[in-house]
PDB file of C-alpha atoms in Angstrom:
ATOM      1  CA  MET J   1      94.968 130.163 107.364  1.00  0.00           C
ATOM      2  CA  LEU J   2      91.736 128.615 108.484  1.00  0.00           C
ATOM      3  CA  ASN J   3      90.420 132.034 108.925  1.00  0.00           C
ATOM      4  CA  SER J   4      92.183 133.862 105.897  1.00  0.00           C
ATOM      5  CA  PRO J   5      90.374 134.991 103.115  1.00  0.00           C
ATOM      6  CA  ILE J   6      92.799 134.347 100.831  1.00  0.00           C
ATOM      7  CA  PRO J   7      92.844 130.491  99.355  1.00  0.00           C
ATOM      8  CA  PRO J   8      94.980 128.341 100.332  1.00  0.00           C
ATOM      9  CA  ARG J   9      97.936 127.813  97.077  1.00  0.00           C
ATOM     10  CA  PHE J  10      99.543 125.050  95.362  1.00  0.00           C
ATOM     11  CA  GLU J  11     102.670 126.383  96.574  1.00  0.00           C
ATOM     12  CA  ASP J  12     101.486 126.317 100.393  1.00  0.00           C
ATOM     13  CA  ALA J  13     101.109 122.400  99.531  1.00  0.00           C
ATOM     14  CA  LEU J  14     102.318 120.116 102.640  1.00  0.00           C
ATOM     15  CA  CYS J  15     105.253 117.987 103.069  1.00  0.00           C
ATOM     16  CA  LEU J  16     104.740 116.601 106.849  1.00  0.00           C
ATOM     17  CA  THR J  17     107.138 113.644 107.206  1.00  0.00           C
ATOM     18  CA  GLU J  18     110.742 114.114 107.609  1.00  0.00           C
ATOM     19  CA  ALA J  19     112.127 112.438 104.689  1.00  0.00           C
ATOM     20  CA  GLU J  20     110.365 111.364 101.807  1.00  0.00           C
ATOM     21  CA  CYS J  21     107.464 114.053 100.542  1.00  0.00           C
ATOM     22  CA  LEU J  22     104.429 113.491  99.038  1.00  0.00           C
ATOM     23  CA  LEU J  23     103.051 117.024  97.489  1.00  0.00           C
ATOM     24  CA  ILE J  24      99.641 117.096  99.151  1.00  0.00           C
ATOM     25  CA  ASP J  25      97.206 120.373  97.289  1.00  0.00           C
ATOM     26  CA  PRO J  26      96.451 122.456 100.008  1.00  0.00           C
ATOM     27  CA  ARG J  27      93.172 123.099  98.064  1.00  0.00           C
ATOM     28  CA  ALA J  28      92.156 119.340  97.944  1.00  0.00           C
ATOM     29  CA  ARG J  29      88.785 118.608  99.422  1.00  0.00           C
ATOM     30  CA  SER J  30      88.997 116.493 102.702  1.00  0.00           C
ATOM     31  CA  GLU J  31      86.887 113.234 100.890  1.00  0.00           C
ATOM     32  CA  ASP J  32      89.477 113.663  98.203  1.00  0.00           C
ATOM     33  CA  LEU J  33      92.655 113.297 100.852  1.00  0.00           C
ATOM     34  CA  PHE J  34      90.788 110.676 103.255  1.00  0.00           C
ATOM     35  CA  ASP J  35      90.197 108.581  99.815  1.00  0.00           C
ATOM     36  CA  GLN J  36      93.727 108.454  99.262  1.00  0.00           C
ATOM     37  CA  CYS J  37      94.268 107.741 102.946  1.00  0.00           C
ATOM     38  CA  GLU J  38      92.118 104.488 102.374  1.00  0.00           C
ATOM     39  CA  THR J  39      94.280 104.069  99.046  1.00  0.00           C
ATOM     40  CA  ARG J  40      97.525 103.881 100.619  1.00  0.00           C
ATOM     41  CA  LEU J  41      96.095 102.189 103.555  1.00  0.00           C
ATOM     42  CA  GLU J  42      94.941  99.421 102.058  1.00  0.00           C
ATOM     43  CA  ALA J  43      97.940  98.710 100.251  1.00  0.00           C
ATOM     44  CA  ALA J  44     100.597  98.664 102.703  1.00  0.00           C
ATOM     45  CA  SER J  45      97.837  96.169 104.625  1.00  0.00           C
ATOM     46  CA  ASN J  46      97.629  93.975 101.316  1.00  0.00           C
ATOM     47  CA  LEU J  47     101.749  94.207 101.282  1.00  0.00           C
ATOM     48  CA  MET J  48     101.403  92.945 104.836  1.00  0.00           C
ATOM     49  CA  MET J  49      98.966  89.709 103.783  1.00  0.00           C
ATOM     50  CA  THR J  50     101.539  88.712 101.132  1.00  0.00           C
ATOM     51  CA  LEU J  51     104.279  88.700 103.401  1.00  0.00           C
ATOM     52  CA  SER J  52     102.086  87.109 105.866  1.00  0.00           C
ATOM     53  CA  THR J  53     101.259  83.972 103.141  1.00  0.00           C
ATOM     54  CA  LEU J  54     104.838  83.441 102.634  1.00  0.00           C
ATOM     55  CA  ASP J  55     105.323  80.545 105.055  1.00  0.00           C
ATOM     56  CA  ALA J  56     103.131  78.480 102.760  1.00  0.00           C
ATOM     57  CA  PRO J  57     104.277  75.356 101.094  1.00  0.00           C
ATOM     58  CA  GLY J  58     106.658  76.557  97.798  1.00  0.00           C
ATOM     59  CA  ALA J  59     106.412  80.093  99.024  1.00  0.00           C
ATOM     60  CA  SER J  60     109.908  82.216 100.027  1.00  0.00           C
ATOM     61  CA  ALA J  61     111.390  85.427 100.431  1.00  0.00           C
ATOM     62  CA  ASP J  62     114.828  86.516 100.496  1.00  0.00           C
ATOM     63  CA  ALA J  63     116.353  89.547 102.234  1.00  0.00           C
ATOM     64  CA  ARG J  64     115.674  91.716  99.638  1.00  0.00           C
ATOM     65  CA  ASP J  65     112.181  90.552  98.830  1.00  0.00           C
ATOM     66  CA  LEU J  66     111.762  91.710 102.876  1.00  0.00           C
ATOM     67  CA  SER J  67     113.458  94.965 102.725  1.00  0.00           C
ATOM     68  CA  ASN J  68     111.156  96.038  99.371  1.00  0.00           C
ATOM     69  CA  VAL J  69     108.101  95.000 101.368  1.00  0.00           C
ATOM     70  CA  ALA J  70     109.237  97.007 104.533  1.00  0.00           C
ATOM     71  CA  LEU J  71     110.567  99.976 102.788  1.00  0.00           C
ATOM     72  CA  SER J  72     106.792  99.885 100.392  1.00  0.00           C
ATOM     73  CA  CYS J  73     105.175  99.715 103.290  1.00  0.00           C
ATOM     74  CA  ARG J  74     107.074 102.034 105.108  1.00  0.00           C
ATOM     75  CA  LEU J  75     106.481 104.974 102.477  1.00  0.00           C
ATOM     76  CA  LEU J  76     102.351 103.999 102.131  1.00  0.00           C
ATOM     77  CA  LEU J  77     102.100 104.749 105.827  1.00  0.00           C
ATOM     78  CA  ALA J  78     104.033 107.969 105.653  1.00  0.00           C
ATOM     79  CA  ASP J  79     102.093 109.051 103.119  1.00  0.00           C
ATOM     80  CA  SER J  80      98.875 107.742 104.985  1.00  0.00           C
ATOM     81  CA  LEU J  81      99.671 110.067 107.810  1.00  0.00           C
ATOM     82  CA  ASP J  82     100.726 112.857 105.829  1.00  0.00           C
ATOM     83  CA  LEU J  83      97.382 112.400 104.027  1.00  0.00           C
ATOM     84  CA  LEU J  84      95.287 111.991 107.312  1.00  0.00           C
ATOM     85  CA  MET J  85      96.420 115.134 108.909  1.00  0.00           C
ATOM     86  CA  ALA J  86      95.920 117.196 105.605  1.00  0.00           C
ATOM     87  CA  ALA J  87      92.205 115.651 105.369  1.00  0.00           C
ATOM     88  CA  ARG J  88      91.731 116.980 108.700  1.00  0.00           C
ATOM     89  CA  VAL J  89      92.984 120.418 107.960  1.00  0.00           C
ATOM     90  CA  ALA J  90      90.886 120.539 104.946  1.00  0.00           C
ATOM     91  CA  ALA J  91      87.846 119.100 106.707  1.00  0.00           C
ATOM     92  CA  LYS J  92      88.206 122.444 109.601  1.00  0.00           C
ATOM     93  CA  ARG J  93      88.244 124.397 106.556  1.00  0.00           C
ATOM     94  CA  GLN J  94      85.492 123.325 104.785  1.00  0.00           C
ATOM     95  CA  GLN J  95      83.645 123.520 108.215  1.00  0.00           C
ATOM     96  CA  ALA J  96      84.777 127.058 109.059  1.00  0.00           C
ATOM     97  CA  PRO J  97      82.530 129.143 106.772  1.00  0.00           C
ATOM     98  CA  ALA J  98      79.096 127.438 108.356  1.00  0.00           C
ATOM     99  CA  ARG J  99      80.349 128.608 111.562  1.00  0.00           C
ATOM    100  CA  LYS J 100      80.000 132.198 110.588  1.00  0.00           C
ATOM    101  CA  GLY J 101      76.844 134.333 110.961  1.00  0.00           C
ATOM    102  CA  GLY J 102      73.406 133.236 110.571  1.00  0.00           C
ATOM    103  CA  ALA J 103      70.467 132.158 113.133  1.00  0.00           C
ATOM    104  CA  HIS J 104      71.338 129.729 115.812  1.00  0.00           C
ATOM    105  CA  GLY J 105      68.286 127.397 116.620  1.00  0.00           C
TER     106      GLY J 105
END
């Protein structure tokens, strides 16, 4: 698809994880995909920070709370991985035209 003269279509969107699916527009710019990846990684990190502070006096979490945090982090990390892989593909696609023809030097 990288060397194809046909632009990517929304119907060719990526779903790279096994279970849940984040629909990624194959026409998206790599910078936008990297930004979305970073947002999700930060959200997962913030959830883990919250979880790590539950040993403070007066803080508590039951098994359901822990399960919800774990599921949220798993989904955020899966989305981040999909976005990272899609951003790499988009970056290669964006660089491809610069390599064609032209003078070297």
